[in-house]
mmCIF file with all atom_site columns, C-alpha atoms in Angstrom:
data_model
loop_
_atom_site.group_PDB
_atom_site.id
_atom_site.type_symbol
_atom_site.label_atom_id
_atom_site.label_alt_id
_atom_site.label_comp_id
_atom_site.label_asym_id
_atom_site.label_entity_id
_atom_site.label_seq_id
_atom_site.pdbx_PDB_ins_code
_atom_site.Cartn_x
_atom_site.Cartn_y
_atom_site.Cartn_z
_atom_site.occupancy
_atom_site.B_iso_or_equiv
_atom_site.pdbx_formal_charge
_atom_site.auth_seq_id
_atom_site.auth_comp_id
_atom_site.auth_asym_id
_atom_site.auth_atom_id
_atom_site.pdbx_PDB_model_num
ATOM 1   C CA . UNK C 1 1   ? 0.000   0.000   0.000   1.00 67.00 ? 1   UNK C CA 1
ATOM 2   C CA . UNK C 1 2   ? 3.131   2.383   0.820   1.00 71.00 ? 2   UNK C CA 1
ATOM 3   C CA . UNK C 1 3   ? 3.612   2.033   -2.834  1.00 75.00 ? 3   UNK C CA 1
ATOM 4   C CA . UNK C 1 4   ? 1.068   4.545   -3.611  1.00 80.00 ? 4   UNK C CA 1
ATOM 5   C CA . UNK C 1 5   ? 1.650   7.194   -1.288  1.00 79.00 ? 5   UNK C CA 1
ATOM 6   C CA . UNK C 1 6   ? 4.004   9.156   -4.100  1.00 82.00 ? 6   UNK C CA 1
ATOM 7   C CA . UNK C 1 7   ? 3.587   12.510  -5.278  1.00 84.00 ? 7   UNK C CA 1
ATOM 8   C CA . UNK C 1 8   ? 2.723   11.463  -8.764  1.00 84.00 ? 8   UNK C CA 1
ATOM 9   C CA . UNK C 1 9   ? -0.085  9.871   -6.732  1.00 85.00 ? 9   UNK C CA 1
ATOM 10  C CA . UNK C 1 10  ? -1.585  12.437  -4.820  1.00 85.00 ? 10  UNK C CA 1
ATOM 11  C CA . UNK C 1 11  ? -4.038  15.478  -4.004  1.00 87.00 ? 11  UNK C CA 1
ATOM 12  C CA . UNK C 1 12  ? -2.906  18.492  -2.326  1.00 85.00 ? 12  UNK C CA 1
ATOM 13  C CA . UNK C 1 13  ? -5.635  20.779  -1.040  1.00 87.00 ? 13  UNK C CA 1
ATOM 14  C CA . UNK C 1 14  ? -5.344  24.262  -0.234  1.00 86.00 ? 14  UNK C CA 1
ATOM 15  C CA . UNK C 1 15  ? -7.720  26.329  1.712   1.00 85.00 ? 15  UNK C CA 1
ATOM 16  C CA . UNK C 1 16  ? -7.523  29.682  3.075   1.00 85.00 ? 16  UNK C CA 1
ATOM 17  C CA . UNK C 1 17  ? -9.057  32.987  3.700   1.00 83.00 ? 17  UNK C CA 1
ATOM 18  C CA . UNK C 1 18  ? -5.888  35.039  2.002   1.00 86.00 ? 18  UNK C CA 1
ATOM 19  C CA . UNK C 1 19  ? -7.416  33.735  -1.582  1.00 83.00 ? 19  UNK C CA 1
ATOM 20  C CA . UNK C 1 20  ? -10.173 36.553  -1.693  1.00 81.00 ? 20  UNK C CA 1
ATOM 21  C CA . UNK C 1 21  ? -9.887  38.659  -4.364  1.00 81.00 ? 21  UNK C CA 1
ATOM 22  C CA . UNK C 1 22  ? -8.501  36.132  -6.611  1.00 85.00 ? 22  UNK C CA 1
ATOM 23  C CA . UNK C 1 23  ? -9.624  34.561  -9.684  1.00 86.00 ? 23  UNK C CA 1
ATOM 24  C CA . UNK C 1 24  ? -10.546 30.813  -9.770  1.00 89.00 ? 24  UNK C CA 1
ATOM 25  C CA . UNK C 1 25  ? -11.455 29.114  -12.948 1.00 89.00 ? 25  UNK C CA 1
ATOM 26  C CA . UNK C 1 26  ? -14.872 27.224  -11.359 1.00 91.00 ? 26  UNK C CA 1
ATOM 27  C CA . UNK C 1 27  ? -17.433 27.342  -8.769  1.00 91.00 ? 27  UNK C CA 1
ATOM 28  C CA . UNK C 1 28  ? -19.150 24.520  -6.482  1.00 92.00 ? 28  UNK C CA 1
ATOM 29  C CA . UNK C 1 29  ? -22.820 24.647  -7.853  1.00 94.00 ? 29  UNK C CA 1
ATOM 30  C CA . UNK C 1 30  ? -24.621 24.926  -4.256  1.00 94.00 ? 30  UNK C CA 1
ATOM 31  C CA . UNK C 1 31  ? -22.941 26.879  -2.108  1.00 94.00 ? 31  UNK C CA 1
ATOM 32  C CA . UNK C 1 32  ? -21.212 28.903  -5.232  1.00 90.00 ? 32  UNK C CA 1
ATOM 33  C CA . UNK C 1 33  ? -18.061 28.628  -3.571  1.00 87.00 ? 33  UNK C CA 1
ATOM 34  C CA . UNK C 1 34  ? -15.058 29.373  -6.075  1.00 88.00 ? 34  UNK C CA 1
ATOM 35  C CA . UNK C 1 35  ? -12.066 27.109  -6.145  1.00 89.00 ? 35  UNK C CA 1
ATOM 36  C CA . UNK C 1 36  ? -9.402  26.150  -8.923  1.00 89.00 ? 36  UNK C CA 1
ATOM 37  C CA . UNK C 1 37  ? -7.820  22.996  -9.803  1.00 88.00 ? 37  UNK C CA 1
ATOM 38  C CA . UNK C 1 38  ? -4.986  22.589  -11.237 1.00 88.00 ? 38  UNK C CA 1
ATOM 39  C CA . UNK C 1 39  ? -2.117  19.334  -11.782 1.00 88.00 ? 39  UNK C CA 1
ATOM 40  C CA . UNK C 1 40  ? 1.112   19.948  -10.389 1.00 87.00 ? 40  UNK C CA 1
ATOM 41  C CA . UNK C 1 41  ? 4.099   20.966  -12.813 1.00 89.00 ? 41  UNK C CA 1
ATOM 42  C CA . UNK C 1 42  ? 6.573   18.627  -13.975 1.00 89.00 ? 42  UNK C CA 1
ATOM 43  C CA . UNK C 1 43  ? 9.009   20.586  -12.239 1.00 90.00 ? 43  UNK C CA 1
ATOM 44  C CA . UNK C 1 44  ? 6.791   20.919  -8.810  1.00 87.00 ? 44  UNK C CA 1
ATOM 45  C CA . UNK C 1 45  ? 6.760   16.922  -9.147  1.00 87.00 ? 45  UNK C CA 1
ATOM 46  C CA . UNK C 1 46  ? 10.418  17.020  -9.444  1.00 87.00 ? 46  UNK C CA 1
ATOM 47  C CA . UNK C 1 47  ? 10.720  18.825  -6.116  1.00 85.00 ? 47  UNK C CA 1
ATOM 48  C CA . UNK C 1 48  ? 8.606   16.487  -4.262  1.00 83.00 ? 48  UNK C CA 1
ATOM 49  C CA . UNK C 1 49  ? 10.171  13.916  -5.208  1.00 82.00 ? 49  UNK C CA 1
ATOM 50  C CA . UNK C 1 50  ? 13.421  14.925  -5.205  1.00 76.00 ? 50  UNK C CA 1
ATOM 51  C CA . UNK C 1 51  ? 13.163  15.547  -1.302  1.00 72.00 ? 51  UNK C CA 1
ATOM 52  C CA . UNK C 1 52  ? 13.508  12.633  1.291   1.00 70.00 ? 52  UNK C CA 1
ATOM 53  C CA . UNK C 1 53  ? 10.826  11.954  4.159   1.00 70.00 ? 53  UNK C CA 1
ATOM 54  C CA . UNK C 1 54  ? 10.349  13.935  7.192   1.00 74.00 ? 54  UNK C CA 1
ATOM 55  C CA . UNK C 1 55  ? 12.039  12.933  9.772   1.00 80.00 ? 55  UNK C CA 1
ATOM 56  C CA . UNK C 1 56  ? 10.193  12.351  12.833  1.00 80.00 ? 56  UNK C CA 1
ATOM 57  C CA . UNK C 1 57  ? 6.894   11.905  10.570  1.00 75.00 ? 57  UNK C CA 1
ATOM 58  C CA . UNK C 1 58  ? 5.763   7.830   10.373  1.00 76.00 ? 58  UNK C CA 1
ATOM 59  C CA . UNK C 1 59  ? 3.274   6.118   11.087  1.00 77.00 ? 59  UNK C CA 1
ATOM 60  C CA . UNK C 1 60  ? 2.008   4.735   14.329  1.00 77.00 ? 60  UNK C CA 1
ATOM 61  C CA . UNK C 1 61  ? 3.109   1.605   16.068  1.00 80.00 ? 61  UNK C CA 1
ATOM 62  C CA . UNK C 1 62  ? 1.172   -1.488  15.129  1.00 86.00 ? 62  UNK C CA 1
ATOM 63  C CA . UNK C 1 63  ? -2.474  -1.122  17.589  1.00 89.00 ? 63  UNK C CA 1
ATOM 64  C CA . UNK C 1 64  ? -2.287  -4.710  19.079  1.00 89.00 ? 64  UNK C CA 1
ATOM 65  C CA . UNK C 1 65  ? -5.367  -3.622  20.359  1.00 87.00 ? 65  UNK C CA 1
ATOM 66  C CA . UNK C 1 66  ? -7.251  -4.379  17.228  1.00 87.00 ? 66  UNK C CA 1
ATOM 67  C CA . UNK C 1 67  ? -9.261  -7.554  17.136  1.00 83.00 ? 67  UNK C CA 1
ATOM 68  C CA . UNK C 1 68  ? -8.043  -10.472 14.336  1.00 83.00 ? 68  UNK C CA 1
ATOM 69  C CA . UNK C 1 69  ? -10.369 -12.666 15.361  1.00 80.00 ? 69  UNK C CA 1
ATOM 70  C CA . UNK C 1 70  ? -14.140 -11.941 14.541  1.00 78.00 ? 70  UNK C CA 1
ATOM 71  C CA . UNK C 1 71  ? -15.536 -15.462 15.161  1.00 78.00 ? 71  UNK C CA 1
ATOM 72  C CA . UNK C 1 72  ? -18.451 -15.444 17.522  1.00 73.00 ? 72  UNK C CA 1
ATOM 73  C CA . UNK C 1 73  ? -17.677 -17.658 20.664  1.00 70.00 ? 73  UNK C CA 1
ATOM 74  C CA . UNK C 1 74  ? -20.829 -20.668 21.384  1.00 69.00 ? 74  UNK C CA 1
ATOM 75  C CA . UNK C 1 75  ? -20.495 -21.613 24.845  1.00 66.00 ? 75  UNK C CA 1
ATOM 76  C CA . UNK C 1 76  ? -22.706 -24.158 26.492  1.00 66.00 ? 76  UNK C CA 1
ATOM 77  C CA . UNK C 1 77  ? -24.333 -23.477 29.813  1.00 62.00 ? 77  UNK C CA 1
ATOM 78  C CA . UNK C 1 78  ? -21.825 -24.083 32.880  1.00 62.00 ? 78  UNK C CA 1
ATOM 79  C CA . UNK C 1 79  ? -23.734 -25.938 35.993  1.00 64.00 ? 79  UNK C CA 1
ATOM 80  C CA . UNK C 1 80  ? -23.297 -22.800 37.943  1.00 59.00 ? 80  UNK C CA 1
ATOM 81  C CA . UNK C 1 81  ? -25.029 -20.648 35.413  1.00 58.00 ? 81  UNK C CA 1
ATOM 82  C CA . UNK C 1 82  ? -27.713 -23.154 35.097  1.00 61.00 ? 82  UNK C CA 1
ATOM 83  C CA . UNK C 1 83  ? -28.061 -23.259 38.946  1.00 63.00 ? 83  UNK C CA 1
ATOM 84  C CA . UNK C 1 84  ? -28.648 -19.372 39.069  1.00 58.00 ? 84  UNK C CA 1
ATOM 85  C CA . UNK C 1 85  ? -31.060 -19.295 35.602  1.00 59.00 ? 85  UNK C CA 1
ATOM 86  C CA . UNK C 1 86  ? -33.177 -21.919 37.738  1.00 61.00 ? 86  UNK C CA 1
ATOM 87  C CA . UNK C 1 87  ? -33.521 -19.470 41.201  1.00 60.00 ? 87  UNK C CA 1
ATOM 88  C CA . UNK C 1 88  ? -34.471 -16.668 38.918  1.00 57.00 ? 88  UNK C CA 1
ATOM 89  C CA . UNK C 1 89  ? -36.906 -18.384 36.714  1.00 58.00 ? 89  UNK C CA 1
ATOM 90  C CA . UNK C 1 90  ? -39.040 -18.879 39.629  1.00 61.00 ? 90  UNK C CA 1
ATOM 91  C CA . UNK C 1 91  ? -40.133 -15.493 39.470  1.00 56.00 ? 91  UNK C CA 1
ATOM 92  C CA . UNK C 1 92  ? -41.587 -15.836 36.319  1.00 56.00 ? 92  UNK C CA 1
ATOM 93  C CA . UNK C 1 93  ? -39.614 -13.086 34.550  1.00 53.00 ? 93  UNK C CA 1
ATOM 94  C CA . UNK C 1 94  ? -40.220 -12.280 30.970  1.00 49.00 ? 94  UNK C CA 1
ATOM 95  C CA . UNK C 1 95  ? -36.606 -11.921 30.941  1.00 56.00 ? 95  UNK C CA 1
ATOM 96  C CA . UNK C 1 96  ? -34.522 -13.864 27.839  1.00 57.00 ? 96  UNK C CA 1
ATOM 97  C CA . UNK C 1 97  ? -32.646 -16.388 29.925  1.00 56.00 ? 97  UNK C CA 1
ATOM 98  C CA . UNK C 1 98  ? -29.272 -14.872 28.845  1.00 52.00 ? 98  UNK C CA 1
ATOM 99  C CA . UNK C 1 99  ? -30.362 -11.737 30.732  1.00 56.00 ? 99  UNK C CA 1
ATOM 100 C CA . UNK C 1 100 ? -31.343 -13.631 33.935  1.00 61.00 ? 100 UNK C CA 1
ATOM 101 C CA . UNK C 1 101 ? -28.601 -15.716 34.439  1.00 65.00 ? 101 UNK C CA 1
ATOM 102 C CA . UNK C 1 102 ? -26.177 -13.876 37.116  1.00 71.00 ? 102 UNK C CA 1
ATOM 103 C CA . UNK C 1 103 ? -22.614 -13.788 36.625  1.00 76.00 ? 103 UNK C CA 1
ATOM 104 C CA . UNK C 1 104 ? -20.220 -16.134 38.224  1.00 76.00 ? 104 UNK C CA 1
ATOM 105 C CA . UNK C 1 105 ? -17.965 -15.242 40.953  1.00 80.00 ? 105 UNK C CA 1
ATOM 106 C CA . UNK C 1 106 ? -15.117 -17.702 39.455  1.00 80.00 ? 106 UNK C CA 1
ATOM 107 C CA . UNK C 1 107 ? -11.878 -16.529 41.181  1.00 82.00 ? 107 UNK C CA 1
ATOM 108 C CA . UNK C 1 108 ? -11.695 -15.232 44.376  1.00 86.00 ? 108 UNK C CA 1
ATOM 109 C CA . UNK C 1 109 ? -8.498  -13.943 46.760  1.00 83.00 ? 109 UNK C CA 1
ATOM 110 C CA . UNK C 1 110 ? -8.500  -11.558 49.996  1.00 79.00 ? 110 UNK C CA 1
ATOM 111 C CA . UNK C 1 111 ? -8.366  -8.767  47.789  1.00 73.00 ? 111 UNK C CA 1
ATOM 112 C CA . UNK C 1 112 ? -9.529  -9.770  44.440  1.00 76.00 ? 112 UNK C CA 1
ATOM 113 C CA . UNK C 1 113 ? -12.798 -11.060 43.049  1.00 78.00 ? 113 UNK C CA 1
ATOM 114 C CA . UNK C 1 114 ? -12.879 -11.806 39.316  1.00 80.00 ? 114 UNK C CA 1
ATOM 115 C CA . UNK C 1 115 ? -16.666 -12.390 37.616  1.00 79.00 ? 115 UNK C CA 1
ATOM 116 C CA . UNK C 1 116 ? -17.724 -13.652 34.687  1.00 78.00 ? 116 UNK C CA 1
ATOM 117 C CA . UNK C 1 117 ? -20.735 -13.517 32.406  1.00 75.00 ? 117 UNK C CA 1
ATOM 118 C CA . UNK C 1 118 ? -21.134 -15.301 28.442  1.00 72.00 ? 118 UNK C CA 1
ATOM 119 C CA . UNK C 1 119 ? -23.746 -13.016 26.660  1.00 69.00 ? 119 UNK C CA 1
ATOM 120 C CA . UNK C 1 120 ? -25.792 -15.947 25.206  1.00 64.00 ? 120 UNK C CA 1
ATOM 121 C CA . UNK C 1 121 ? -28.638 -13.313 24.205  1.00 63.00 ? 121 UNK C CA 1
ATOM 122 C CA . UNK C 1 122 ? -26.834 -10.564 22.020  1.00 67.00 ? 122 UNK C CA 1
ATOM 123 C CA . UNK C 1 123 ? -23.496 -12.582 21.549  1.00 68.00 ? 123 UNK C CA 1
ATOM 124 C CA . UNK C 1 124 ? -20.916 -9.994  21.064  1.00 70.00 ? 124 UNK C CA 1
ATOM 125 C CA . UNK C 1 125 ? -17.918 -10.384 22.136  1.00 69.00 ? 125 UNK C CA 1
ATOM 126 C CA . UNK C 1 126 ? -17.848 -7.054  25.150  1.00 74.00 ? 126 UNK C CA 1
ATOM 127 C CA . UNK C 1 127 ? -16.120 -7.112  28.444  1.00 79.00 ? 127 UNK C CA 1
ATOM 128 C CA . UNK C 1 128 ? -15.845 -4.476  31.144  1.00 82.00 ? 128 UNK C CA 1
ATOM 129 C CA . UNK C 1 129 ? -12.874 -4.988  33.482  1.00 83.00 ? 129 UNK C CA 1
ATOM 130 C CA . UNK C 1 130 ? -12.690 -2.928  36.890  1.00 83.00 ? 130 UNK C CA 1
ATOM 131 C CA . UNK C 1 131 ? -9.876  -2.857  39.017  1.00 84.00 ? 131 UNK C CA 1
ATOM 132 C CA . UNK C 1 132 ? -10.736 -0.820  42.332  1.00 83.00 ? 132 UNK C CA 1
ATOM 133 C CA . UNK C 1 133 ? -7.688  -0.897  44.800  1.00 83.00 ? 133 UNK C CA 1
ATOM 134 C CA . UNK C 1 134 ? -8.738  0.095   48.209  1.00 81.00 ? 134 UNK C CA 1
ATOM 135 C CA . UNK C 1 135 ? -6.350  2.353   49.509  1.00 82.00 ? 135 UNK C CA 1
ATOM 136 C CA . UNK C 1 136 ? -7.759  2.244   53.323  1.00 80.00 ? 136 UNK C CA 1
ATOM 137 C CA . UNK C 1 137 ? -8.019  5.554   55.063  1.00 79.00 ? 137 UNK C CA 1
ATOM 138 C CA . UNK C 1 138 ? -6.536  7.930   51.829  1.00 76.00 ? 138 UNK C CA 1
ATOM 139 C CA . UNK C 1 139 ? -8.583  10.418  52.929  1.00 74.00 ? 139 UNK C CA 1
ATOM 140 C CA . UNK C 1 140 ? -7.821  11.499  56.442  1.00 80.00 ? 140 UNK C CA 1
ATOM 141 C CA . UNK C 1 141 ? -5.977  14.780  55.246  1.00 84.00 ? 141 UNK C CA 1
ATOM 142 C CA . UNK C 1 142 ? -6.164  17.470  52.778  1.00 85.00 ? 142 UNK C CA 1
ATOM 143 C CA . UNK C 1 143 ? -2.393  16.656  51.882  1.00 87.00 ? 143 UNK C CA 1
ATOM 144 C CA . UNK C 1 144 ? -3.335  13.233  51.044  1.00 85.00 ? 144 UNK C CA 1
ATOM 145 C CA . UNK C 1 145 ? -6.717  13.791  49.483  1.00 85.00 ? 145 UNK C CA 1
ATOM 146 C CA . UNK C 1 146 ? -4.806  16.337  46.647  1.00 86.00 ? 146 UNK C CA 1
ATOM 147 C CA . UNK C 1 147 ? -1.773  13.314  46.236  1.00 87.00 ? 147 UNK C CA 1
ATOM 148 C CA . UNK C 1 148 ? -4.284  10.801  45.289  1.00 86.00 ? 148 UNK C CA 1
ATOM 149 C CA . UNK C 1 149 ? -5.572  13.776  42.739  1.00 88.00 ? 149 UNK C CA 1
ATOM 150 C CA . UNK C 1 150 ? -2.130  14.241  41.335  1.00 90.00 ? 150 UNK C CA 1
ATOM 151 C CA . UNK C 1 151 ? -1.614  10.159  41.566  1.00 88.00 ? 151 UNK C CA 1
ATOM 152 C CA . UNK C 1 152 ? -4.593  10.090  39.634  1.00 89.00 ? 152 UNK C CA 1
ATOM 153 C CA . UNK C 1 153 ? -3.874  12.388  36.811  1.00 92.00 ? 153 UNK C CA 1
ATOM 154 C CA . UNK C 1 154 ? 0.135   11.438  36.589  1.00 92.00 ? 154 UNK C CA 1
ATOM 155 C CA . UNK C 1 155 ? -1.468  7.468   36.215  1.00 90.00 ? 155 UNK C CA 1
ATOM 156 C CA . UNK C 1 156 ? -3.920  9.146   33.711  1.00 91.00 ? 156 UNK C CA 1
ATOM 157 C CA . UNK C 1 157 ? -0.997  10.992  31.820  1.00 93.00 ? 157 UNK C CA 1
ATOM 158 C CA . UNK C 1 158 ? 1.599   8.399   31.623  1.00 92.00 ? 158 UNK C CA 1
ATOM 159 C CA . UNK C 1 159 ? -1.522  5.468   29.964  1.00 89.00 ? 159 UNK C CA 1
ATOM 160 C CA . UNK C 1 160 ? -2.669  8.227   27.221  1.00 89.00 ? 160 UNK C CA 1
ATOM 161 C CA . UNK C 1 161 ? -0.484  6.915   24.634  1.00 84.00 ? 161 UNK C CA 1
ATOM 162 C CA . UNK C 1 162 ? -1.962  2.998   25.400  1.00 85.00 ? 162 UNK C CA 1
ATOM 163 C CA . UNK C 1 163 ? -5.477  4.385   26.140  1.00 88.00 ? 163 UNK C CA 1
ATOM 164 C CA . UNK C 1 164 ? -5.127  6.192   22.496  1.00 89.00 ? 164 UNK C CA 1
ATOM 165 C CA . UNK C 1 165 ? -4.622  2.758   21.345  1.00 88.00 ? 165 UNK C CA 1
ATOM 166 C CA . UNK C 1 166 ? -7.472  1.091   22.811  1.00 88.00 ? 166 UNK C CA 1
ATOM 167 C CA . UNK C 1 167 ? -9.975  3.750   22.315  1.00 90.00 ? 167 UNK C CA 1
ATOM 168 C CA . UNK C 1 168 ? -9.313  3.534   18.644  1.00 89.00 ? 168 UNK C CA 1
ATOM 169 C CA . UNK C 1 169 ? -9.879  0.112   18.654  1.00 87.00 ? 169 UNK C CA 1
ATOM 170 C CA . UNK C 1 170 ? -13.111 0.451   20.583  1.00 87.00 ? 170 UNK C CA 1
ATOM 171 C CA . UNK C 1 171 ? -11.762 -0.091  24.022  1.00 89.00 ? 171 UNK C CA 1
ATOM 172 C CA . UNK C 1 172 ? -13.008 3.213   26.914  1.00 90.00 ? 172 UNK C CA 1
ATOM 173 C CA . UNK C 1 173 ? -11.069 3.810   29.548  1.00 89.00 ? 173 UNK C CA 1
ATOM 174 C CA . UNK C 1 174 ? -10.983 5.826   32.817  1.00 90.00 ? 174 UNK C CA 1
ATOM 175 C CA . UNK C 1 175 ? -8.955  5.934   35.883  1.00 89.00 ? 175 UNK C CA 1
ATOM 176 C CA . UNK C 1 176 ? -10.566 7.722   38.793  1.00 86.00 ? 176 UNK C CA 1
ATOM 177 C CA . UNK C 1 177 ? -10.509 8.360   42.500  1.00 85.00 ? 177 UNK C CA 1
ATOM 178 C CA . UNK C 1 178 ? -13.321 8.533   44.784  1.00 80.00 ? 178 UNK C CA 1
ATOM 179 C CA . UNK C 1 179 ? -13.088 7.813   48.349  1.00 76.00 ? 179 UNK C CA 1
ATOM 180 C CA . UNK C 1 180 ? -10.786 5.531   49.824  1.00 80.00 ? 180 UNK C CA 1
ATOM 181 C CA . UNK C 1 181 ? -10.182 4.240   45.746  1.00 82.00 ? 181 UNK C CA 1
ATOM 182 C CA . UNK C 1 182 ? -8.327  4.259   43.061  1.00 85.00 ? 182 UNK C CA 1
ATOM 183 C CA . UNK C 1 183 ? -10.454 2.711   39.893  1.00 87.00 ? 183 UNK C CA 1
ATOM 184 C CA . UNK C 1 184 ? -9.099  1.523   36.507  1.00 87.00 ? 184 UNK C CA 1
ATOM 185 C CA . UNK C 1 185 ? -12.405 0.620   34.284  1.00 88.00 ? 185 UNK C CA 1
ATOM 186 C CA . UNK C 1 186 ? -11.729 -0.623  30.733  1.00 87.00 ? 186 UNK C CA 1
ATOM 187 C CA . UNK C 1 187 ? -14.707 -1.972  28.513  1.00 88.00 ? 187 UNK C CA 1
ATOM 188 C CA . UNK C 1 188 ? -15.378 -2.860  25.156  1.00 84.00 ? 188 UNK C CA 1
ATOM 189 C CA . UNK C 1 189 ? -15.265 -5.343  22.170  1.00 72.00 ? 189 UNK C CA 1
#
């Protein structure tokens, strides 16, 4: 594809207010908006392609971020998830079962709990991961109140290049403090 990014090969557009008073050889039909058009000289080609890249200008790093895989995933009720459809369906909800079904608690530590939930009704393939670490009492002084703040935004500032990444791809993500926490929330495809 690099291949056709020459000069030979492209479009250059110029807009800009210091063109009044000027002449140009058509006008858009609508909005009556004049413009020229012109090809570039053989000796304006020369230049461009006489000169060598830009350095510093390239294009971005590879986003890993961006799905290869676009299969849909079939997954077959787990006993668990069965167990919890059954309690609920005794309330006679009009609720699809893939709705009803509660999500599994299927890791647990002191300090970590880790869910899970197969969308069997819409079938896409969306997660949302939270990580909330409880900082205890954070919030006990003014002093330390404003340093989770800054913690916050310096955490914030440092991911923006990743974040970039994953928001392009579909991914949102926030980092915020509130009370004794500090929360990392990233959902998506």
């Amino acid at each position: 594809i690099l291949t056709y990014f020459v000069p030979s090969n492209m479009r250059v557009e110029v807009q800009s207010s210091s063109f009044k008073g000027r002449t140009f050889s058509c006008e858009e039909p609508w909005f009556k908006v004049p413009f020229s058009k012109d090809r570039l000289t053989d000796e304006e080609l020369g230049r461009l392609e006489g000169s060598g890249g830009i350095e510093g200008l390239d294009f971005p790093p590879k986003n890993e971020f961006l799905p290869s895989d676009f299969s849909i995933k079939v997954q077959d009720f787990i006993e668990e998830e069965r167990e919890g459809y059954e309690k609920a369906s005794k309330f006679e909800c009009p609720t699809p079962e893939a709705l009803v079904a509660p999500p599994l608690l299927v890791w647990t530590s002191d300090n970590i709990e880790a869910w899970y939930k197969f969308d069997r009704f819409f079938k896409t393939p969306r997660m949302t991961l939270l990580l909330s670490f409880h900082l205890g009492d954070i919030n006990s002084s003014a002093e330390q109140c404003v340093l989770l703040k800054l913690c916050t935004k310096v955490l914030e500032d440092v991911l923006v290049e990743t974040t970039y990444l994953a928001d392009v791809a579909g991914l949102s993500t926030s980092v915020y403090s509130c009370q004794e926490r500090l929360e990392i929330k990233i959902e998506g495809f």
